[in-house]
Coordinates of C-alpha atoms and ligand atoms in Angstrom, one line a residue:
X2 CA -5.4 -5.3 -15.7
X3 CA -5.6 -9.0 -14.9
X4 CA -5.0 -9.6 -11.3
X5 CA -5.0 -13.4 -11.3
X6 CA -1.4 -14.4 -11.7
X7 CA 0.5 -17.6 -11.8
X8 CA 1.2 -18.4 -8.2
X9 CA 4.2 -19.9 -6.4
X10 CA 1.7 -22.6 -5.3
X11 CA 1.8 -23.9 -8.9
X12 CA 5.5 -23.4 -9.6
X13 CA 7.7 -26.5 -10.2
X14 CA 10.0 -25.8 -7.2
X15 CA 11.7 -29.2 -6.7
X16 CA 15.4 -28.9 -7.1
X17 CA 15.1 -25.3 -8.3
X18 CA 16.7 -22.1 -7.1
X19 CA 14.2 -19.4 -6.6
X20 CA 15.0 -15.7 -6.8
X21 CA 12.5 -14.3 -4.3
X22 CA 11.9 -10.5 -4.3
X23 CA 10.9 -9.7 -0.7
X24 CA 10.1 -6.4 1.0
X25 CA 12.7 -6.4 3.8
X26 CA 12.7 -2.6 3.9
X27 CA 12.5 -2.6 7.7
X28 CA 13.2 0.2 10.1
X29 CA 16.8 -0.1 11.1
X30 CA 18.8 1.9 13.7
X31 CA 22.4 1.1 14.6
X32 CA 22.0 -2.4 13.2
X33 CA 18.9 -3.1 15.3
X34 CA 15.6 -3.9 13.5
X35 CA 12.8 -1.7 15.0
X36 CA 9.9 -3.8 13.6
X37 CA 10.2 -7.2 11.9
X38 CA 6.7 -7.4 10.6
X39 CA 7.9 -7.4 7.0
X40 CA 10.3 -10.3 7.6
X41 CA 7.6 -12.3 9.3
X42 CA 5.3 -11.6 6.4
X43 CA 7.8 -13.3 4.0
X44 CA 8.0 -16.5 6.0
X45 CA 5.0 -18.2 4.4
X46 CA 6.3 -18.1 0.8
X47 CA 9.9 -18.9 1.9
X48 CA 8.8 -21.9 4.0
X49 CA 6.6 -23.1 1.1
X50 CA 9.5 -23.0 -1.4
X51 CA 11.8 -24.9 1.0
X52 CA 9.1 -27.5 1.8
X53 CA 8.6 -28.1 -1.9
X54 CA 12.3 -28.9 -2.3
X55 CA 13.5 -25.5 -3.7
X56 CA 16.3 -23.2 -2.5
X57 CA 15.6 -19.5 -1.8
X58 CA 17.8 -16.7 -3.0
X59 CA 16.0 -13.8 -1.3
X60 CA 16.6 -10.2 -2.3
X61 CA 15.3 -6.8 -1.2
X62 CA 16.1 -3.1 -1.0
X63 CA 16.5 -1.3 2.3
X64 CA 16.3 2.5 2.6
X65 CA 17.5 4.9 -0.1
X66 CA 21.3 4.3 -0.6
X67 CA 21.0 5.8 -4.1
X68 CA 23.3 3.4 -5.9
X69 CA 26.1 3.7 -3.2
X70 CA 27.3 1.1 -0.7
X71 CA 26.0 2.4 2.6
X72 CA 27.0 0.0 5.4
X73 CA 24.2 1.2 7.7
X74 CA 21.7 0.0 5.1
X75 CA 23.2 -3.5 4.8
X76 CA 20.7 -6.4 5.0
X77 CA 23.0 -8.3 7.3
X78 CA 20.7 -7.8 10.4
X79 CA 17.8 -9.0 8.3
X80 CA 19.7 -12.3 7.5
X81 CA 20.2 -12.8 11.2
X82 CA 16.6 -12.2 12.1
X83 CA 15.3 -14.3 9.2
X84 CA 17.5 -17.1 10.4
X85 CA 16.1 -16.9 13.9
X86 CA 12.5 -16.9 12.6
X87 CA 13.1 -19.8 10.2
X88 CA 15.2 -21.6 12.9
X89 CA 18.0 -22.3 10.3
X90 CA 21.1 -20.6 9.1
X91 CA 20.6 -17.9 6.4
X92 CA 23.7 -17.2 4.4
X93 CA 24.5 -13.6 3.6
X94 CA 26.0 -12.7 0.2
X95 CA 28.5 -9.8 0.1
X96 CA 26.6 -8.3 -2.8
X97 CA 23.6 -9.0 -5.0
X98 CA 25.7 -9.7 -8.2
X99 CA 29.3 -10.5 -8.9
X100 CA 31.6 -13.5 -8.8
X101 CA 31.4 -14.2 -5.1
X102 CA 27.6 -14.0 -5.0
X103 CA 27.4 -16.2 -8.1
X104 CA 29.6 -18.8 -6.4
X105 CA 27.4 -18.8 -3.2
X106 CA 24.2 -19.1 -5.3
X107 CA 25.7 -21.9 -7.3
X108 CA 26.6 -23.8 -4.1
X109 CA 23.2 -23.4 -2.6
X110 CA 21.3 -26.8 -2.0
X111 CA 17.6 -27.5 -1.8
X112 CA 16.2 -26.4 1.5
X113 CA 18.8 -23.6 2.0
X114 CA 18.4 -19.9 2.1
X115 CA 20.8 -17.2 0.8
X116 CA 20.1 -13.4 1.2
X117 CA 21.5 -11.0 -1.3
X118 CA 22.9 -7.7 -0.2
X119 CA 20.8 -4.5 -0.7
X120 CA 19.8 -4.2 -4.3
X121 CA 19.9 -0.4 -4.3
X122 CA 23.6 -0.4 -3.6
X123 CA 23.6 -0.6 -7.4
X124 CA 22.1 2.3 -9.3
X125 CA 21.2 -0.2 -12.0
X126 CA 18.4 -1.6 -9.8
X127 CA 16.2 1.5 -9.9
X128 CA 17.1 2.1 -13.5
X129 CA 15.9 -1.3 -14.4
X130 CA 19.1 -1.8 -16.3
X131 CA 18.8 -4.9 -18.5
X132 CA 22.3 -6.2 -17.9
X133 CA 21.8 -5.9 -14.1
X134 CA 18.4 -7.7 -14.3
X135 CA 20.0 -10.5 -16.4
X136 CA 22.9 -10.8 -13.8
X137 CA 20.3 -11.1 -11.0
X138 CA 18.3 -13.6 -13.0
X139 CA 21.3 -15.7 -13.8
X140 CA 21.6 -16.7 -10.1
X141 CA 18.3 -18.7 -10.2
X142 CA 16.0 -20.9 -12.2
X143 CA 12.7 -19.3 -11.2
X144 CA 11.5 -15.8 -10.1
X145 CA 8.9 -15.3 -7.4
X146 CA 7.7 -11.7 -6.7
X147 CA 6.4 -11.1 -3.2
X148 CA 7.1 -7.5 -2.4
X149 CA 3.8 -5.8 -3.0
X150 CA 5.1 -2.4 -1.6
X151 CA 7.3 -2.0 -4.7
X152 CA 5.2 -3.4 -7.5
X153 CA 4.4 0.1 -8.7
X154 CA 8.1 0.5 -9.5
X155 CA 9.7 -0.7 -12.7
X156 CA 13.0 -1.8 -11.2
X157 CA 15.4 -4.6 -12.2
X158 CA 14.3 -6.9 -9.3
X159 CA 10.6 -6.0 -9.5
X160 CA 10.1 -6.1 -13.2
X161 CA 13.3 -6.6 -15.3
X162 CA 14.2 -10.1 -14.0
X163 CA 10.8 -11.5 -15.3
X164 CA 12.1 -11.1 -18.8
X165 CA 14.7 -13.8 -18.1
X166 CA 13.0 -16.3 -15.8
X167 CA 9.7 -18.1 -15.4
X168 CA 7.8 -15.7 -13.1
X169 CA 5.2 -16.3 -10.3
X170 CA 3.6 -14.3 -7.6
X171 CA 4.2 -15.2 -3.9
X172 CA 1.4 -15.6 -1.4
X173 CA 1.6 -12.0 -0.2
X174 CA 1.0 -10.5 -3.6
X175 CA -1.5 -13.2 -4.4
X176 CA -3.6 -12.1 -1.4
X177 CA -3.2 -8.4 -2.2
X178 CA -4.4 -8.9 -5.8
X179 CA -7.3 -11.0 -4.7
X180 CA -8.4 -8.5 -2.1
X181 CA -7.8 -5.3 -4.0
X182 CA -8.6 -6.7 -7.4
X183 CA -11.7 -8.4 -6.1
X184 CA -12.9 -5.3 -4.4
X185 CA -12.6 -3.1 -7.4
X186 CA -13.3 -5.4 -10.3
X187 CA -15.7 -7.9 -9.0
X188 CA -17.2 -6.6 -5.8
X189 CA -20.3 -7.7 -3.9
X190 CA -22.5 -4.6 -4.2
X191 CA -23.0 -2.0 -3.1
X192 CA -19.4 -1.1 -3.4
X193 CA -18.7 1.9 -1.1
X194 CA -15.3 3.7 -1.4
X195 CA -14.3 6.0 1.5
X196 CA -11.6 8.5 0.6
X197 CA -9.9 11.0 2.8
X198 CA -6.4 12.4 3.5
X199 CA -4.8 15.7 3.1
X200 CA -4.2 16.3 -0.6
X201 CA -6.9 16.2 -3.2
X202 CA -4.2 16.2 -5.9
X203 CA -2.9 12.8 -4.7
X204 CA -6.3 11.2 -4.9
X205 CA -7.8 12.7 -8.1
X206 CA -7.0 9.7 -10.2
X207 CA -8.4 7.4 -7.5
X208 CA -11.7 9.4 -7.4
X209 CA -11.9 9.3 -11.2
X210 CA -11.3 5.6 -11.4
X211 CA -13.5 4.6 -8.5
X212 CA -16.4 6.7 -10.0
X213 CA -16.3 4.0 -12.7
X214 CA -16.4 1.2 -10.2
X215 CA -18.2 2.1 -7.0
X216 CA -21.9 2.7 -6.2
X217 CA -21.1 5.1 -3.4
X218 CA -18.2 7.4 -2.8
X219 CA -17.7 9.0 0.6
X220 CA -15.3 11.9 0.7
X221 CA -13.9 13.3 4.0
X222 CA -10.6 14.6 5.3
X223 CA -8.6 17.6 4.1
X224 CA -9.5 17.0 0.5
X225 CA -13.2 17.5 1.1
X226 CA -12.8 21.3 1.5
X227 CA -11.8 21.7 -2.1
X228 CA -15.2 20.0 -2.9
X229 CA -17.0 22.4 -0.4
X230 CA -15.3 25.4 -2.0
X231 CA -16.3 24.1 -5.5
X232 CA -19.9 24.1 -4.3
X233 CA -19.6 27.7 -3.3
X234 CA -19.1 27.1 0.5
X235 CA -16.9 29.1 2.9
X236 CA -14.0 27.0 4.2
X237 CA -12.0 29.5 6.3
X238 CA -8.4 28.4 6.6
X239 CA -9.1 24.8 5.7
X240 CA -6.9 22.9 3.3
X241 CA -7.7 24.0 -0.3
X242 CA -6.2 23.1 -3.6
X243 CA -7.3 26.1 -5.7
X244 CA -6.0 24.6 -8.9
X245 CA -8.2 21.5 -8.6
X246 CA -11.5 23.2 -8.0
X247 CA -12.5 22.8 -11.7
X248 CA -11.5 19.1 -11.7
X249 CA -13.4 18.5 -8.5
X250 CA -16.5 20.0 -10.2
X251 CA -15.9 17.7 -13.1
X252 CA -15.9 14.7 -10.7
X253 CA -19.1 15.8 -9.1
X254 CA -20.7 16.1 -12.6
X255 CA -19.3 12.7 -13.5
X256 CA -20.8 11.1 -10.4
X257 CA -24.2 12.6 -11.3
X258 CA -23.9 11.4 -14.9
X259 CA -23.0 7.9 -13.8
X260 CA -25.6 7.7 -11.0
X261 CA -22.9 7.2 -8.4
X262 CA -23.9 8.5 -4.9
X263 CA -21.1 10.9 -4.0
X264 CA -21.5 12.0 -0.4
X265 CA -19.6 14.9 1.1
X266 CA -19.5 15.9 4.8
X267 CA -22.6 17.7 6.0
X268 CA -20.9 19.0 9.1
X269 CA -17.4 19.7 10.2
X270 CA -15.3 19.9 13.4
X271 CA -13.4 23.2 13.1
X272 CA -10.6 24.5 15.2
X273 CA -8.7 27.8 15.6
X274 CA -5.5 25.8 15.0
X275 CA -4.3 22.2 14.5
X276 CA -3.2 21.8 18.1
X277 CA -4.6 20.0 21.1
X278 CA -5.3 23.2 23.1
X279 CA -7.1 25.0 20.2
X280 CA -10.7 26.1 20.5
X281 CA -13.1 23.8 18.6
X282 CA -16.8 23.7 17.5
X283 CA -19.0 21.9 15.1
X284 CA -20.5 23.8 12.1
X285 CA -22.5 23.0 9.0
X286 CA -20.2 22.1 6.1
X287 CA -19.4 25.0 3.9
X288 CA -20.0 27.5 6.7
X289 CA -16.5 27.7 8.2
X290 CA -15.8 31.2 9.5
X291 CA -12.5 33.0 8.8
X292 CA -9.8 32.2 11.2
X293 CA -11.0 28.6 11.6
X294 CA -10.2 25.4 9.8
X295 CA -11.8 22.0 9.3
X296 CA -10.0 19.3 11.2
X297 CA -12.5 16.4 11.2
X298 CA -16.0 15.3 9.9
X299 CA -18.8 16.2 12.3
X300 CA -21.2 13.9 14.1
X301 CA -24.0 14.0 11.5
X302 CA -21.5 13.1 8.8
X303 CA -20.1 10.2 10.9
X304 CA -23.6 8.8 11.2
X305 CA -24.3 9.3 7.5
X306 CA -21.0 7.7 6.4
X307 CA -21.4 4.8 9.0
X308 CA -24.8 4.0 7.7
X309 CA -23.5 3.7 4.1
X310 CA -20.5 1.6 5.2
X311 CA -22.5 -0.8 7.4
X312 CA -24.9 -1.7 4.6
X313 CA -22.1 -2.2 2.0
X314 CA -21.3 -5.4 0.3
X315 CA -17.7 -4.2 -0.1
X316 CA -15.9 -1.2 1.3
X317 CA -12.5 0.2 0.3
X318 CA -11.0 2.8 2.5
X319 CA -8.0 5.1 1.9
X320 CA -7.2 8.2 3.9
X321 CA -8.3 9.6 7.3
X322 CA -11.3 11.8 7.8
X323 CA -9.4 14.4 9.8
X324 CA -6.1 15.1 11.5
X325 CA -6.4 11.8 13.3
X326 CA -2.9 12.0 14.7
X327 CA -4.4 14.3 17.4
X328 CA -6.9 12.3 19.5
X329 CA -9.2 15.4 19.6
X330 CA -9.6 15.3 15.8
X331 CA -9.6 11.5 15.4
X332 CA -13.3 10.7 16.1
X333 CA -14.5 10.9 12.5
X334 CA -11.7 8.5 11.4
X335 CA -12.5 6.2 14.3
X336 CA -16.2 6.2 13.4
X337 CA -15.3 5.0 9.9
X338 CA -13.0 2.3 11.4
X339 CA -15.8 1.2 13.7
X340 CA -18.4 1.1 10.9
X341 CA -16.1 -1.0 8.8
X342 CA -15.6 -3.4 11.7
X343 CA -19.4 -3.6 12.0
X344 CA -19.9 -4.2 8.2
X345 CA -20.8 -7.7 7.3
X346 CA -19.4 -7.3 3.8
X347 CA -15.8 -7.4 2.6
X348 CA -13.7 -4.6 4.1
X349 CA -10.4 -3.6 2.5
X350 CA -8.1 -1.0 3.9
X351 CA -6.2 0.4 0.9
X352 CA -2.9 1.3 2.6
X353 CA -1.4 4.4 4.1
X354 CA -2.7 6.3 7.1
X355 CA -5.9 4.3 7.3
X356 CA -3.9 1.3 8.2
X357 CA -2.5 3.0 11.3
X358 CA -6.0 4.3 12.1
X359 CA -7.5 0.8 12.3
X360 CA -4.5 -0.4 14.2
X361 CA -4.9 2.5 16.7
X362 CA -8.6 1.7 17.0
X363 CA -7.6 -2.0 17.8
X364 CA -9.8 -3.1 14.9
X365 CA -7.2 -4.4 12.5
X366 CA -8.3 -8.0 12.9
X367 CA -11.9 -7.1 12.1
X368 CA -11.0 -6.1 8.5
X369 CA -11.1 -8.6 5.6
X370 CA -7.8 -7.2 4.2
X371 CA -5.3 -4.6 5.1
X372 CA -3.0 -3.7 2.2
X373 CA 0.7 -3.6 2.9
X374 CA 1.6 -1.3 0.1
X375 CA 0.9 2.4 0.5
X376 CA 2.0 3.8 -2.8
X377 CA 1.3 0.5 -4.6
X378 CA -2.3 0.2 -3.4
X379 CA -3.0 3.8 -4.2
X380 CA -1.8 3.2 -7.8
X381 CA -3.8 0.0 -7.9
X382 CA -6.9 2.1 -6.9
X383 CA -6.1 4.5 -9.7
X384 CA -6.5 1.7 -12.1
X385 CA -2.9 2.1 -13.2
X386 CA -0.9 -0.8 -14.6
X387 CA 1.7 -1.8 -12.0
X388 CA 5.0 -2.8 -13.7
X389 CA 5.7 -5.4 -11.0
X390 CA 2.3 -7.1 -11.6
X391 CA 2.1 -6.6 -15.4
X392 CA 5.4 -8.5 -15.8
X393 CA 4.0 -11.6 -14.1
X394 CA 2.2 -14.1 -16.4
X395 CA -1.6 -14.4 -16.0
X396 CA -2.9 -17.7 -14.4
Ligands
LIG12 P1 -2.8 11.3 2.9 O1 -1.4 10.9 3.0 O2 -3.2 12.1 1.7 O3 -3.7 10.1 3.0 O4 -3.1 12.3 4.1 C1 -3.0 11.8 5.4 C2 -2.9 13.1 6.3 O5 -4.1 13.9 6.0 C3 -2.9 12.8 7.7 O6 -1.6 13.1 8.2 C4 -4.0 13.7 8.3 O7 -3.6 14.4 9.4 C5 -4.2 14.7 7.2 N1 -5.5 15.3 7.2 C6 -6.7 14.7 7.1 N2 -7.7 15.6 7.3 C7 -7.1 16.8 7.4 C8 -7.6 18.1 7.6 N3 -9.0 18.3 7.6 N4 -6.8 19.1 7.7 C9 -5.4 18.9 7.6 N5 -4.9 17.6 7.4 C10 -5.7 16.6 7.3

């Protein structure tokens, strides 16, 4: 997959109406926005388009209205907040298609912003219905995609519209592609990938793909116990995906065949239950007694993993090393976060729970890049073609 796409920076914007797909899927309760990070994240691209003499027709989904008009999922509060942040009026369309919206789009002048109503009020959006995509596209002259969190979805606003308009990526997507694409396809070596999280099944394709790319793979978290089991260890009540034992064995064989250093935990923090008042102790990996379960990597593993991370040219991290939501079981995950902060190479957090872990550790500003797309970045790391990226022309 080519990850260098035509950028909004090179688009002819003067006098043009730009359909801008944003990620305004903000937490909303009783019409109050709980966190406006995603709205702020869109400002750079919006301001650029306005400054270059274009008009912005912004669109987004919010929540899961499933093709129905759900007033609690209206984007109206987003229009208000966007207007405050831009310090200018932002017009709100009654819908994202239809005569009234078309008239508002038509009347839009350079330097003005219009926000369309929730795309997912129409079931055609998620079905990538061609007529719906065409109707959306008909509002504008140019399409700019800047919602990285939805590029793994082939929806009308994330993929279909690119069939009808000259398409470009916005600055958010451009940065994501540069960071994730650069880390996987053209890394400063050694490339160290750190994978954790609960379910091995969710990460199989990532492990497989990264074994083709990385020099070193560090595996912790709940999914490491399926590896320990495959190696003949005892794992007590730890997370296990029985059906994936064979696959995991194949991955260990693949690592050997390719000369990739695949490191598994050498010791484990175990607990009698996943609760703050449970009894805990450290044991050698693969020697977990019955009635106990693995909840974090042990101190020797933390040192081992940190040493690999600190000497890396590039590190990609996805998934916590233990049940990090409980401070008692978070030390392994924090050790990885600290090692990444100490690494002089490029450090990329590939979305999901690792993002909240580095934020909790107060180390977010020490990372080269923190991906904003959970599902999207995971699919990127699987080497999958993302419909919302594939539809954009290469630079
Ligand atoms: P994922 O969404 O697959 O990245 O998984 C994240 C979740 O994995 C977090 O909620 C962690 O609490 C959980 N997790 C990590 N390690 C373990 C473990 N050893 N046992 C149970 N859950 C774990």
